Amino acid sequence: MWCFSQVKGAVDDDVAEADIISTVEFNHSGELLATGDKGGRVVIFQQEQENKIQSHSRGEYNVYSTFQSHEPEFDYLKSLEIEEKINKIRWLPQKNAAQFLLSTNDKTIKLWKISERDKRPEGYNLKEEDGRYRDPTTVTTLRVPVFRPMDLMVEASPRRIFANAHTYHINSISINSDYETYLSADDLRINLWHLEITDRSFNIVDIKPANMEELTEVITAAEFHPNSCNTFVYSSSKGTIRLCDMRASALCDRHSKLFEEPEDPSNRSFFSEIISSISDVKFSHSGRYMMTRDYLSVKIWDLNMENRPVETYQVHEYLRSKLCSLYENDCIFDKFECCWNGSDSVVMTGSYNNFFRMFDRNTKRDITLEASRENNKPRTVLKPRKVCASGKRKKDEISVDSLDFNKKILHTAWHPKENIIAVATTNNLYIFQDKVN
Amino acid sequence: MSQKQDEENPAEETGEEKQDTQEKEGILPERAEEAKLKAKYPSLGQKPGGSDFLMKRLQKGQKYFDSGDYNMAKAKMKNKQLPSTGPDKNLVTGDHIPTPQDLPQRKSSLVTSKLAGGQVE
């Protein structure tokens, strides 16, 4: 039973481009929640310590830090504008007091350090408290500076900048389970980096054809296996997923496994390839399964079985009879993401009209919920929504033609340990919690 | 359908008819949509979802032209007065050679994100 918890962002309908949320990601403990937007900014929320008195709800998320991660750039050589939009954020596991995350736009990946400062040195001999230098001749006694507590300050600083390694637009970054390396993928190539080294990157996948006229597919997403540091997968615009083993060769152009569901050729239409394009691929926490999202469905694949997915869930099948208009308004190219819950028992993805869907893999039940300010009293239980595909519309159902295709939920995230989810509408971030009682 | 059936079960018959068309579309709703699209845009590419989309995707963000266009435009420009850049600087203008002053100034977002409680304008 999902309840409204919080909503962040402006209420007004007039959305500035910069405020469009482009990525949402919990860190490994779930204590921090990061968002990136089209304006190149990152906002990090921190979960409050649980209030022992109000034990029926888990801590709220409040702003912890915000910074400008990327700026707009212009590549004069290629006459290309480089958007500052943050495509992905990935957290590093915490090793010390500071937090680290990778954020990327189309061309450049940056490693950010977020650290807390809660004390400062006071009592310098040669400096006043406001920083002005004292005239040394006025110093008559010496004192030892000491650390005094101060109001908490959270600082974000860029520690590494990984640039100039991608000709095409970066769509994914993924940190290896060795916590030393990570991959970045663009439309045609995947590169391997070491977190400490910014001036060198290894190309591990290159699908660029010698003759660009022969281009038939592009890389749409890539991810490292959660446990095997030598294994990664990448998905394509043709609906295939390739699993590669870095031990096999330096350049993993030849896959170790190819996951593809056979298509009935008689069902093929102009739209087939477009709607089969995979917009997101995510390994389960266990590493045994992976999930892919294409335009109309979510598929779960067993890594041991390449010829078809083990589970398929229809997200919004009713859109199949609207493909013509969805092609005309470009919605058919929308890239929806998907995510697993902490125990890999439920998967979630977004849809239109600010609806999002959850599929329980065990009970086979699914639910459609809406991210809307209408239900924004804390602990209000969300009412399940239903779309009526055709025929008589029942009360409380919404017909396909009334769906607002401008209200799309592309980015969702699930707390790694608890039933707390973050759902991004165009410019607002909703946080929902499962009723604890 | 016999006349008698029509009279007795008009609802059923319309139901069946509906089911027929629905079945046709149910089996291949995509094909019906495809037909709609082809009717609107008869010249739509032979290659379904082929390289046209991919090329467009790879070139996302390219707003200005290449040196070939540049030289052609330069030749034309000799006889034409330089048009002033209008309010919409994002138009790809084949005849107008942009100068650094003409390029839209990309200002970084100096305003704090509204998610962090930044100013609501």
Coordinates of C-alpha atoms in Angstrom, one line a residue:
Chain A
M1 CA 0.0 0.0 0.0
W2 CA 1.8 3.0 -1.2
C3 CA 1.4 6.4 0.4
F4 CA 2.4 9.9 -0.5
S5 CA 5.4 11.1 1.4
Q6 CA 6.9 14.2 -0.2
V7 CA 7.0 16.2 -3.4
K8 CA 9.9 18.5 -4.4
G9 CA 9.9 21.2 -7.0
A10 CA 7.8 24.1 -8.3
V11 CA 4.0 24.0 -8.4
D12 CA 3.6 26.1 -11.5
D13 CA 2.7 24.4 -14.8
D14 CA 5.1 26.6 -16.8
V15 CA 8.2 24.5 -16.7
A16 CA 11.6 26.0 -17.5
E17 CA 13.7 23.7 -19.6
A18 CA 16.5 23.7 -17.0
D19 CA 14.2 22.3 -14.4
I20 CA 13.4 19.1 -16.3
I21 CA 14.6 16.2 -14.3
S22 CA 16.8 13.9 -16.3
T23 CA 18.0 11.4 -13.7
V24 CA 17.3 10.1 -10.2
E25 CA 19.5 7.8 -8.2
F26 CA 19.6 6.5 -4.6
N27 CA 23.1 5.9 -3.1
H28 CA 24.0 2.4 -1.9
S29 CA 22.7 2.9 1.6
G30 CA 19.6 4.8 0.5
E31 CA 20.4 7.6 2.8
L32 CA 21.1 9.9 -0.1
L33 CA 19.0 10.6 -3.2
A34 CA 20.5 12.5 -6.1
T35 CA 18.7 14.2 -9.1
G36 CA 20.1 15.7 -12.2
D37 CA 18.4 18.1 -14.5
K38 CA 18.5 19.6 -17.9
G39 CA 20.2 22.7 -16.6
G40 CA 23.3 20.6 -15.5
R41 CA 22.5 20.9 -11.8
V42 CA 22.6 18.1 -9.2
V43 CA 20.5 18.2 -6.1
I44 CA 21.1 15.7 -3.3
F45 CA 18.6 14.9 -0.6
Q46 CA 19.4 13.2 2.7
Q47 CA 17.1 11.1 4.7
E48 CA 16.5 12.3 8.2
Q49 CA 17.4 10.1 11.1
E50 CA 14.3 8.1 11.9
N51 CA 12.1 9.8 14.4
K52 CA 11.5 7.3 17.2
I53 CA 8.3 8.8 18.3
Q54 CA 6.7 8.8 14.8
S55 CA 7.7 5.3 14.0
H56 CA 5.0 4.8 11.4
S57 CA 6.9 6.6 8.7
R58 CA 10.5 6.5 7.7
G59 CA 12.6 9.6 7.6
E60 CA 11.9 12.5 5.2
Y61 CA 14.3 13.6 2.5
N62 CA 15.6 17.1 2.8
V63 CA 18.1 19.0 0.6
Y64 CA 21.6 18.1 1.5
S65 CA 23.7 19.6 -1.2
T66 CA 23.2 21.2 -4.6
F67 CA 25.7 22.2 -7.2
Q68 CA 26.3 23.0 -10.9
S69 CA 27.8 19.8 -12.3
H70 CA 28.0 20.6 -16.0
E71 CA 27.9 23.8 -18.0
P72 CA 26.8 24.2 -21.6
E73 CA 29.6 24.1 -24.1
F74 CA 30.2 24.7 -27.8
D75 CA 32.4 22.5 -29.9
Y76 CA 33.7 25.0 -32.5
L77 CA 35.5 22.3 -34.5
K78 CA 32.3 20.3 -35.1
S79 CA 29.8 23.1 -34.8
L80 CA 28.1 21.2 -32.1
E81 CA 26.3 22.4 -29.0
I82 CA 27.1 20.3 -26.0
E83 CA 24.1 20.2 -23.7
E84 CA 24.7 20.5 -20.0
K85 CA 21.9 18.1 -19.3
I86 CA 22.9 15.4 -16.8
N87 CA 22.2 12.1 -18.4
K88 CA 23.2 9.8 -15.6
I89 CA 24.3 9.9 -12.0
R90 CA 26.0 6.9 -10.3
W91 CA 27.1 6.7 -6.7
L92 CA 30.3 5.1 -5.6
P93 CA 30.0 3.0 -2.4
Q94 CA 31.1 4.9 0.6
K95 CA 34.7 4.3 1.6
N96 CA 35.3 7.2 4.1
A97 CA 33.5 10.2 5.5
A98 CA 32.9 11.8 2.1
Q99 CA 30.5 10.7 -0.6
F100 CA 31.4 10.3 -4.2
L101 CA 29.3 10.2 -7.3
L102 CA 29.8 10.2 -11.1
S103 CA 27.7 12.5 -13.2
T104 CA 27.8 12.7 -17.0
N105 CA 26.4 14.9 -19.8
D106 CA 26.7 13.9 -23.5
K107 CA 30.4 14.2 -23.6
T108 CA 32.1 14.5 -20.2
I109 CA 32.0 12.5 -17.0
K110 CA 32.9 14.1 -13.7
L111 CA 33.7 12.6 -10.3
W112 CA 32.3 14.7 -7.5
K113 CA 33.3 14.6 -3.9
I114 CA 30.6 15.7 -1.4
S115 CA 32.0 16.3 2.1
E116 CA 30.8 17.7 5.3
R117 CA 32.5 20.4 7.3
D118 CA 31.2 20.9 10.8
K119 CA 34.2 22.5 12.5
R120 CA 36.6 25.1 11.7
P121 CA 39.9 26.3 13.0
E122 CA 39.9 29.4 15.2
G123 CA 42.5 31.5 16.9
Y124 CA 45.1 32.0 14.3
N125 CA 47.9 34.3 15.3
L126 CA 48.4 36.0 12.0
K127 CA 44.8 36.2 10.8
E128 CA 41.7 37.8 12.1
E129 CA 38.6 35.7 12.3
D130 CA 37.3 37.3 9.1
G131 CA 40.4 36.4 7.2
R132 CA 42.2 39.7 7.2
Y133 CA 45.9 39.5 8.0
R134 CA 47.1 41.0 11.2
D135 CA 50.1 43.2 11.3
P136 CA 52.8 40.9 12.8
T137 CA 54.2 43.8 14.9
T138 CA 50.9 43.9 16.9
V139 CA 51.2 40.3 18.0
T140 CA 52.4 40.2 21.6
T141 CA 51.4 36.7 22.6
L142 CA 51.0 33.4 20.8
R143 CA 48.1 31.0 21.0
V144 CA 47.4 27.6 19.6
P145 CA 44.5 27.5 17.0
V146 CA 41.8 25.1 17.9
F147 CA 38.9 23.5 16.1
R148 CA 35.5 24.9 17.1
P149 CA 32.1 23.5 15.9
M150 CA 30.3 25.4 13.2
D151 CA 27.1 25.0 11.3
L152 CA 27.2 22.0 9.0
M153 CA 28.4 22.9 5.6
V154 CA 28.2 20.4 2.7
E155 CA 30.7 21.1 -0.1
A156 CA 30.8 19.5 -3.5
S157 CA 34.0 19.6 -5.4
P158 CA 34.9 18.0 -8.8
R159 CA 37.8 15.6 -8.2
R160 CA 38.2 14.1 -11.7
I161 CA 37.1 15.2 -15.1
F162 CA 37.0 12.5 -17.7
A163 CA 36.7 14.2 -21.0
N164 CA 37.3 13.9 -24.7
A165 CA 36.7 10.2 -25.0
H166 CA 33.3 10.1 -26.7
T167 CA 32.5 11.2 -30.3
Y168 CA 28.9 10.3 -29.8
H169 CA 26.5 11.0 -27.0
I170 CA 27.0 9.3 -23.7
N171 CA 23.9 7.4 -22.6
S172 CA 25.2 5.3 -19.7
I173 CA 27.8 5.1 -17.0
S174 CA 28.3 2.1 -14.7
I175 CA 30.7 1.5 -11.9
N176 CA 32.4 -1.9 -11.8
S177 CA 32.1 -4.1 -8.7
D178 CA 35.9 -3.7 -8.3
Y179 CA 35.1 -0.1 -7.3
E180 CA 38.2 1.0 -9.3
T181 CA 36.9 1.1 -12.8
Y182 CA 33.8 2.2 -14.6
L183 CA 32.4 2.1 -18.1
S184 CA 30.9 4.9 -20.2
A185 CA 28.8 4.1 -23.3
D186 CA 27.8 6.3 -26.2
D187 CA 25.8 5.4 -29.3
L188 CA 28.6 3.4 -30.9
R189 CA 31.3 2.8 -28.4
I190 CA 31.9 1.8 -24.8
N191 CA 35.0 2.9 -22.9
L192 CA 36.6 1.6 -19.7
W193 CA 38.1 4.1 -17.2
H194 CA 40.0 3.9 -14.0
L195 CA 38.6 6.3 -11.4
E196 CA 42.0 7.7 -10.7
I197 CA 43.1 8.2 -14.3
T198 CA 41.6 10.9 -16.5
D199 CA 43.9 11.1 -19.4
R200 CA 43.5 7.6 -20.6
S201 CA 40.5 5.3 -21.4
F202 CA 40.3 1.9 -23.0
N203 CA 37.8 1.2 -25.7
I204 CA 36.1 -2.1 -25.1
V205 CA 33.2 -2.1 -27.6
D206 CA 33.1 -0.4 -31.0
I207 CA 30.2 -1.1 -33.2
K208 CA 30.8 1.8 -35.7
P209 CA 30.7 0.3 -39.2
A210 CA 33.5 1.2 -41.6
N211 CA 30.9 2.7 -43.8
M212 CA 28.3 4.7 -41.9
E213 CA 25.7 3.9 -44.6
E214 CA 25.7 0.4 -43.2
L215 CA 24.7 1.6 -39.7
T216 CA 21.8 -0.5 -38.5
E217 CA 21.8 -0.3 -34.8
V218 CA 23.2 1.8 -31.9
I219 CA 24.0 1.2 -28.3
T220 CA 21.2 2.4 -26.0
A221 CA 22.4 1.4 -22.5
A222 CA 25.2 -0.5 -20.8
E223 CA 25.8 -1.8 -17.3
F224 CA 28.4 -3.8 -15.4
H225 CA 27.4 -7.0 -13.6
P226 CA 26.9 -6.3 -9.9
N227 CA 29.2 -9.1 -8.8
S228 CA 31.4 -10.3 -11.7
C229 CA 33.9 -7.5 -12.4
N230 CA 34.6 -8.9 -15.9
T231 CA 31.1 -9.0 -17.2
F232 CA 28.9 -6.2 -18.6
V233 CA 25.9 -6.0 -20.9
Y234 CA 24.8 -3.5 -23.5
S235 CA 21.5 -3.1 -25.2
S236 CA 20.7 -2.0 -28.7
S237 CA 18.1 -0.1 -30.7
K238 CA 17.1 -3.3 -32.3
G239 CA 16.0 -4.9 -29.1
T240 CA 19.0 -7.1 -28.4
I241 CA 21.3 -7.4 -25.4
R242 CA 24.9 -8.5 -25.6
L243 CA 26.8 -9.8 -22.6
C244 CA 30.5 -9.4 -22.8
D245 CA 33.4 -10.9 -20.9
M246 CA 36.4 -8.7 -20.6
R247 CA 38.6 -11.7 -20.0
A248 CA 37.9 -13.0 -23.5
S249 CA 39.6 -10.2 -25.3
A250 CA 40.6 -6.5 -25.0
L251 CA 38.0 -5.4 -27.5
C252 CA 34.7 -7.1 -26.7
D253 CA 33.2 -6.6 -30.2
R254 CA 32.2 -10.3 -30.1
H255 CA 29.7 -11.0 -27.5
S256 CA 29.7 -13.9 -25.1
K257 CA 26.0 -14.1 -25.1
L258 CA 23.3 -12.5 -27.3
F259 CA 19.8 -12.1 -25.8
E260 CA 17.1 -11.7 -28.3
E261 CA 13.5 -12.7 -28.4
P262 CA 12.5 -14.1 -31.8
E263 CA 9.9 -12.1 -33.6
D264 CA 7.1 -13.4 -35.6
P265 CA 7.8 -12.0 -39.1
S266 CA 4.1 -11.8 -39.9
N267 CA 3.7 -9.3 -37.0
R268 CA 6.3 -7.0 -38.4
S269 CA 5.3 -3.4 -39.1
F270 CA 7.0 -0.1 -39.7
F271 CA 7.0 0.4 -35.9
S272 CA 8.4 -2.9 -34.9
E273 CA 12.0 -1.9 -34.7
I274 CA 11.3 1.4 -33.1
I275 CA 9.2 0.0 -30.3
S276 CA 11.6 -2.9 -29.7
S277 CA 14.5 -0.5 -29.0
I278 CA 15.6 -1.0 -25.5
S279 CA 15.7 2.2 -23.5
D280 CA 17.1 0.8 -20.2
V281 CA 18.9 -2.3 -19.0
K282 CA 19.3 -3.1 -15.3
F283 CA 20.8 -6.2 -13.6
S284 CA 18.9 -7.5 -10.6
H285 CA 20.7 -7.1 -7.3
S286 CA 21.4 -10.8 -7.2
G287 CA 23.1 -10.7 -10.6
R288 CA 21.1 -13.7 -11.8
Y289 CA 18.6 -11.7 -13.9
M290 CA 18.5 -8.5 -16.0
M291 CA 15.6 -6.4 -16.9
T292 CA 15.1 -4.5 -20.1
R293 CA 12.6 -1.8 -21.0
D294 CA 11.3 -1.3 -24.5
Y295 CA 8.5 1.1 -25.5
L296 CA 5.6 -1.0 -24.5
S297 CA 7.0 -3.6 -22.1
V298 CA 9.4 -4.7 -19.4
K299 CA 11.2 -8.0 -19.8
I300 CA 13.1 -10.1 -17.3
W301 CA 15.9 -12.2 -18.7
D302 CA 17.7 -15.1 -17.0
L303 CA 21.3 -14.7 -17.8
N304 CA 21.4 -18.4 -18.5
M305 CA 18.8 -18.3 -21.2
E306 CA 19.4 -16.2 -24.3
N307 CA 16.6 -17.1 -26.6
R308 CA 13.7 -15.4 -24.8
P309 CA 12.9 -13.5 -21.6
V310 CA 11.6 -15.5 -18.6
E311 CA 9.0 -12.8 -17.8
T312 CA 7.3 -10.1 -19.9
Y313 CA 5.1 -7.4 -18.4
Q314 CA 3.0 -5.1 -20.5
V315 CA 3.3 -1.5 -19.4
H316 CA 0.8 0.2 -21.6
E317 CA -0.3 -2.2 -24.3
Y318 CA -3.3 0.1 -25.1
L319 CA -0.8 2.4 -26.9
R320 CA -0.3 -0.1 -29.6
S321 CA -3.3 1.2 -31.4
K322 CA -2.0 4.8 -31.1
L323 CA 1.4 4.3 -32.6
C324 CA 0.7 6.5 -35.5
S325 CA 0.1 9.6 -33.5
L326 CA 2.8 8.7 -31.0
Y327 CA 5.2 8.6 -33.9
E328 CA 4.0 11.9 -35.1
N329 CA 4.5 13.6 -31.8
D330 CA 7.8 11.8 -31.2
C331 CA 6.6 10.1 -28.0
I332 CA 7.4 6.8 -29.6
F333 CA 11.1 7.7 -29.0
D334 CA 10.7 8.4 -25.3
K335 CA 13.2 6.6 -23.2
F336 CA 11.7 5.1 -20.1
E337 CA 13.9 3.6 -17.4
C338 CA 13.1 0.8 -15.0
C339 CA 14.2 -0.4 -11.6
W340 CA 14.2 -3.3 -9.2
N341 CA 13.3 -3.2 -5.6
G342 CA 15.9 -4.3 -3.0
S343 CA 14.9 -7.9 -3.0
D344 CA 14.3 -8.2 -6.7
S345 CA 10.7 -9.2 -6.2
V346 CA 9.1 -6.1 -7.7
V347 CA 10.0 -4.0 -10.7
M348 CA 8.8 -0.5 -11.5
T349 CA 8.7 1.7 -14.6
G350 CA 7.0 4.9 -15.7
S351 CA 4.3 5.7 -18.3
Y352 CA 2.3 8.7 -19.5
N353 CA -0.2 10.9 -17.7
N354 CA 2.2 10.8 -14.7
F355 CA 1.3 7.1 -14.2
F356 CA 3.9 4.6 -13.1
R357 CA 3.6 0.8 -12.9
M358 CA 4.8 -1.8 -10.6
F359 CA 4.9 -5.6 -11.3
D360 CA 5.2 -8.1 -8.5
R361 CA 7.2 -11.0 -9.9
N362 CA 5.9 -13.4 -7.3
T363 CA 2.2 -12.7 -7.1
K364 CA 2.1 -11.6 -10.8
R365 CA 0.0 -8.7 -9.7
D366 CA 0.6 -5.3 -11.1
I367 CA -0.6 -1.8 -10.1
T368 CA -0.8 1.6 -11.7
L369 CA -0.3 4.6 -9.6
E370 CA -0.2 8.3 -10.3
A371 CA 2.2 11.0 -9.2
S372 CA 0.0 13.9 -8.6
R373 CA -0.3 16.8 -6.2
E374 CA -3.9 15.9 -5.7
N375 CA -3.0 13.3 -3.1
N376 CA -0.3 15.3 -1.4
K377 CA -1.2 14.9 2.3
P378 CA 1.4 12.8 3.9
R379 CA 0.5 9.2 4.4
T380 CA -2.4 9.5 2.0
V381 CA -2.8 6.0 0.4
L382 CA -2.5 6.2 -3.4
K383 CA -5.5 4.9 -5.3
P384 CA -4.8 2.5 -8.1
R385 CA -5.5 3.9 -11.5
K386 CA -6.8 2.1 -14.6
V387 CA -6.8 3.0 -18.2
C388 CA -9.7 2.0 -20.3
A389 CA -8.5 0.9 -23.7
S390 CA -11.7 0.9 -25.6
G391 CA -15.4 0.5 -25.2
K392 CA -17.3 1.7 -22.1
R393 CA -15.3 3.6 -19.7
K394 CA -16.0 2.7 -16.1
K395 CA -16.2 5.3 -13.4
D396 CA -12.7 6.3 -12.2
E397 CA -11.1 4.9 -15.3
I398 CA -9.4 7.2 -17.7
S399 CA -9.6 6.7 -21.5
V400 CA -6.6 6.4 -23.7
D401 CA -7.5 9.5 -25.5
S402 CA -7.5 11.6 -22.4
L403 CA -4.0 10.6 -21.4
D404 CA -1.6 13.5 -21.2
F405 CA 1.4 12.5 -23.2
N406 CA 3.4 15.5 -22.1
K407 CA 3.3 14.2 -18.5
K408 CA 5.8 11.4 -18.7
I409 CA 7.6 9.5 -16.0
L410 CA 10.9 8.5 -17.5
H411 CA 12.9 8.2 -14.3
T412 CA 12.2 6.2 -11.2
A413 CA 14.3 4.9 -8.4
W414 CA 13.8 2.4 -5.6
H415 CA 15.5 2.6 -2.2
P416 CA 18.0 -0.3 -2.0
K417 CA 16.8 -1.6 1.3
E418 CA 13.4 -0.1 2.1
N419 CA 10.1 0.4 0.3
I420 CA 10.7 4.0 -0.5
I421 CA 10.5 5.1 -4.1
A422 CA 11.4 8.3 -5.9
V423 CA 9.4 9.1 -9.0
A424 CA 10.3 12.0 -11.3
T425 CA 7.6 13.8 -13.3
T426 CA 8.7 16.5 -15.7
N427 CA 10.0 18.9 -13.1
N428 CA 8.9 17.5 -9.7
L429 CA 10.3 14.7 -7.6
Y430 CA 7.8 12.6 -5.7
I431 CA 8.7 10.3 -2.8
F432 CA 6.3 7.5 -1.8
Q433 CA 6.6 5.1 1.0
D434 CA 5.0 1.7 1.7
K435 CA 2.7 1.8 4.7
V436 CA 4.7 0.4 7.5
N437 CA 1.9 -0.9 9.7
Chain B
M1 CA -27.7 -12.6 -40.5
S2 CA -31.4 -13.3 -40.9
Q3 CA -33.9 -10.6 -40.5
K4 CA -35.4 -12.2 -37.5
Q5 CA -32.1 -12.2 -35.7
D6 CA -31.6 -8.6 -36.5
E7 CA -34.9 -7.7 -34.9
E8 CA -34.4 -9.9 -31.9
N9 CA -30.9 -9.3 -31.0
P10 CA -29.8 -5.9 -32.5
A11 CA -27.4 -5.3 -29.7
E12 CA -25.8 -8.7 -30.2
E13 CA -25.3 -8.2 -33.8
T14 CA -23.7 -4.8 -33.4
G15 CA -21.6 -6.5 -30.8
E16 CA -20.5 -9.1 -33.2
E17 CA -19.7 -6.6 -35.9
K18 CA -17.7 -4.6 -33.5
Q19 CA -15.9 -7.7 -32.4
D20 CA -15.0 -8.4 -36.1
T21 CA -13.4 -5.1 -36.7
Q22 CA -11.8 -5.2 -33.3
E23 CA -10.4 -8.6 -34.0
K24 CA -8.9 -7.4 -37.2
E25 CA -7.3 -4.5 -35.4
G26 CA -6.7 -6.6 -32.4
I27 CA -4.6 -9.0 -34.4
L28 CA -2.6 -6.3 -36.1
P29 CA -3.2 -2.9 -34.4
E30 CA 0.2 -2.0 -35.5
R31 CA -0.6 -2.7 -39.1
A32 CA -3.6 -0.4 -38.9
E33 CA -1.5 2.3 -37.4
E34 CA 1.1 1.7 -40.1
A35 CA -1.5 2.1 -42.8
K36 CA -2.6 5.4 -41.2
L37 CA 0.9 6.7 -41.1
K38 CA 1.6 5.7 -44.7
A39 CA -1.6 7.4 -45.8
K40 CA -0.4 10.6 -44.2
Y41 CA 3.2 10.4 -45.3
P42 CA 3.3 8.3 -48.5
S43 CA 7.0 9.1 -49.1
L44 CA 8.0 7.7 -45.7
G45 CA 11.2 5.7 -45.9
Q46 CA 11.3 2.2 -47.4
K47 CA 13.6 1.0 -44.6
P48 CA 11.3 0.6 -41.6
G49 CA 13.0 2.3 -38.6
G50 CA 16.2 2.1 -40.4
S51 CA 19.3 4.3 -40.6
D52 CA 17.3 7.5 -41.0
F53 CA 16.4 7.5 -37.3
L54 CA 19.8 6.4 -36.3
M55 CA 21.6 9.1 -38.3
K56 CA 19.2 11.7 -36.8
R57 CA 20.0 10.4 -33.3
L58 CA 23.7 10.5 -33.9
Q59 CA 23.6 14.0 -35.1
K60 CA 21.5 15.3 -32.2
G61 CA 22.5 18.8 -31.3
Q62 CA 24.1 19.8 -34.6
K63 CA 22.7 23.1 -35.4
Y64 CA 25.1 24.6 -37.8
F65 CA 26.3 23.6 -41.2
D66 CA 29.5 22.3 -42.6
S67 CA 32.3 23.9 -44.6
G68 CA 30.7 23.0 -47.9
D69 CA 27.6 25.0 -47.0
Y70 CA 29.9 27.7 -45.6
N71 CA 31.7 28.2 -48.9
M72 CA 28.5 28.1 -51.0
A73 CA 27.0 30.7 -48.7
K74 CA 30.1 32.8 -48.8
A75 CA 29.8 33.0 -52.5
K76 CA 26.2 34.0 -52.3
M77 CA 26.9 36.5 -49.5
K78 CA 29.0 38.6 -51.8
N79 CA 25.8 39.8 -53.5
K80 CA 23.5 39.9 -50.5
Q81 CA 23.4 42.1 -47.5
L82 CA 24.0 40.3 -44.2
P83 CA 20.6 39.7 -42.7
S84 CA 20.3 40.6 -39.1
T85 CA 19.8 37.7 -36.7
G86 CA 16.2 37.5 -35.8
P87 CA 14.9 36.5 -32.4
D88 CA 15.0 32.8 -33.2
K89 CA 18.7 32.2 -33.4
N90 CA 18.2 28.5 -33.4
L91 CA 17.1 28.3 -37.0
V92 CA 19.5 26.6 -39.3
T93 CA 20.2 29.3 -41.8
G94 CA 21.9 28.0 -44.9
D95 CA 22.6 31.5 -46.2
H96 CA 23.7 33.2 -43.1
I97 CA 27.2 32.7 -41.8
P98 CA 27.2 33.0 -38.1
T99 CA 29.8 35.1 -36.4
P100 CA 30.7 34.7 -32.7
Q101 CA 28.4 37.6 -31.9
D102 CA 25.5 35.9 -33.5
L103 CA 25.7 32.6 -31.7
P104 CA 23.2 32.4 -29.0
Q105 CA 24.8 33.1 -25.7
R106 CA 24.6 29.9 -23.7
K107 CA 24.4 31.0 -20.1
S108 CA 24.8 28.4 -17.4
S109 CA 22.0 28.1 -15.0
L110 CA 22.9 30.5 -12.2
V111 CA 19.6 30.0 -10.5
T112 CA 19.4 27.2 -7.9
S113 CA 17.3 24.3 -8.9
K114 CA 13.7 24.6 -7.7
L115 CA 14.0 21.1 -6.3
A116 CA 16.4 22.6 -3.7
G117 CA 13.9 25.4 -3.0
G118 CA 15.4 27.8 -5.5
Q119 CA 13.5 30.9 -6.5
V120 CA 10.1 30.3 -8.0
E121 CA 9.8 33.0 -10.7

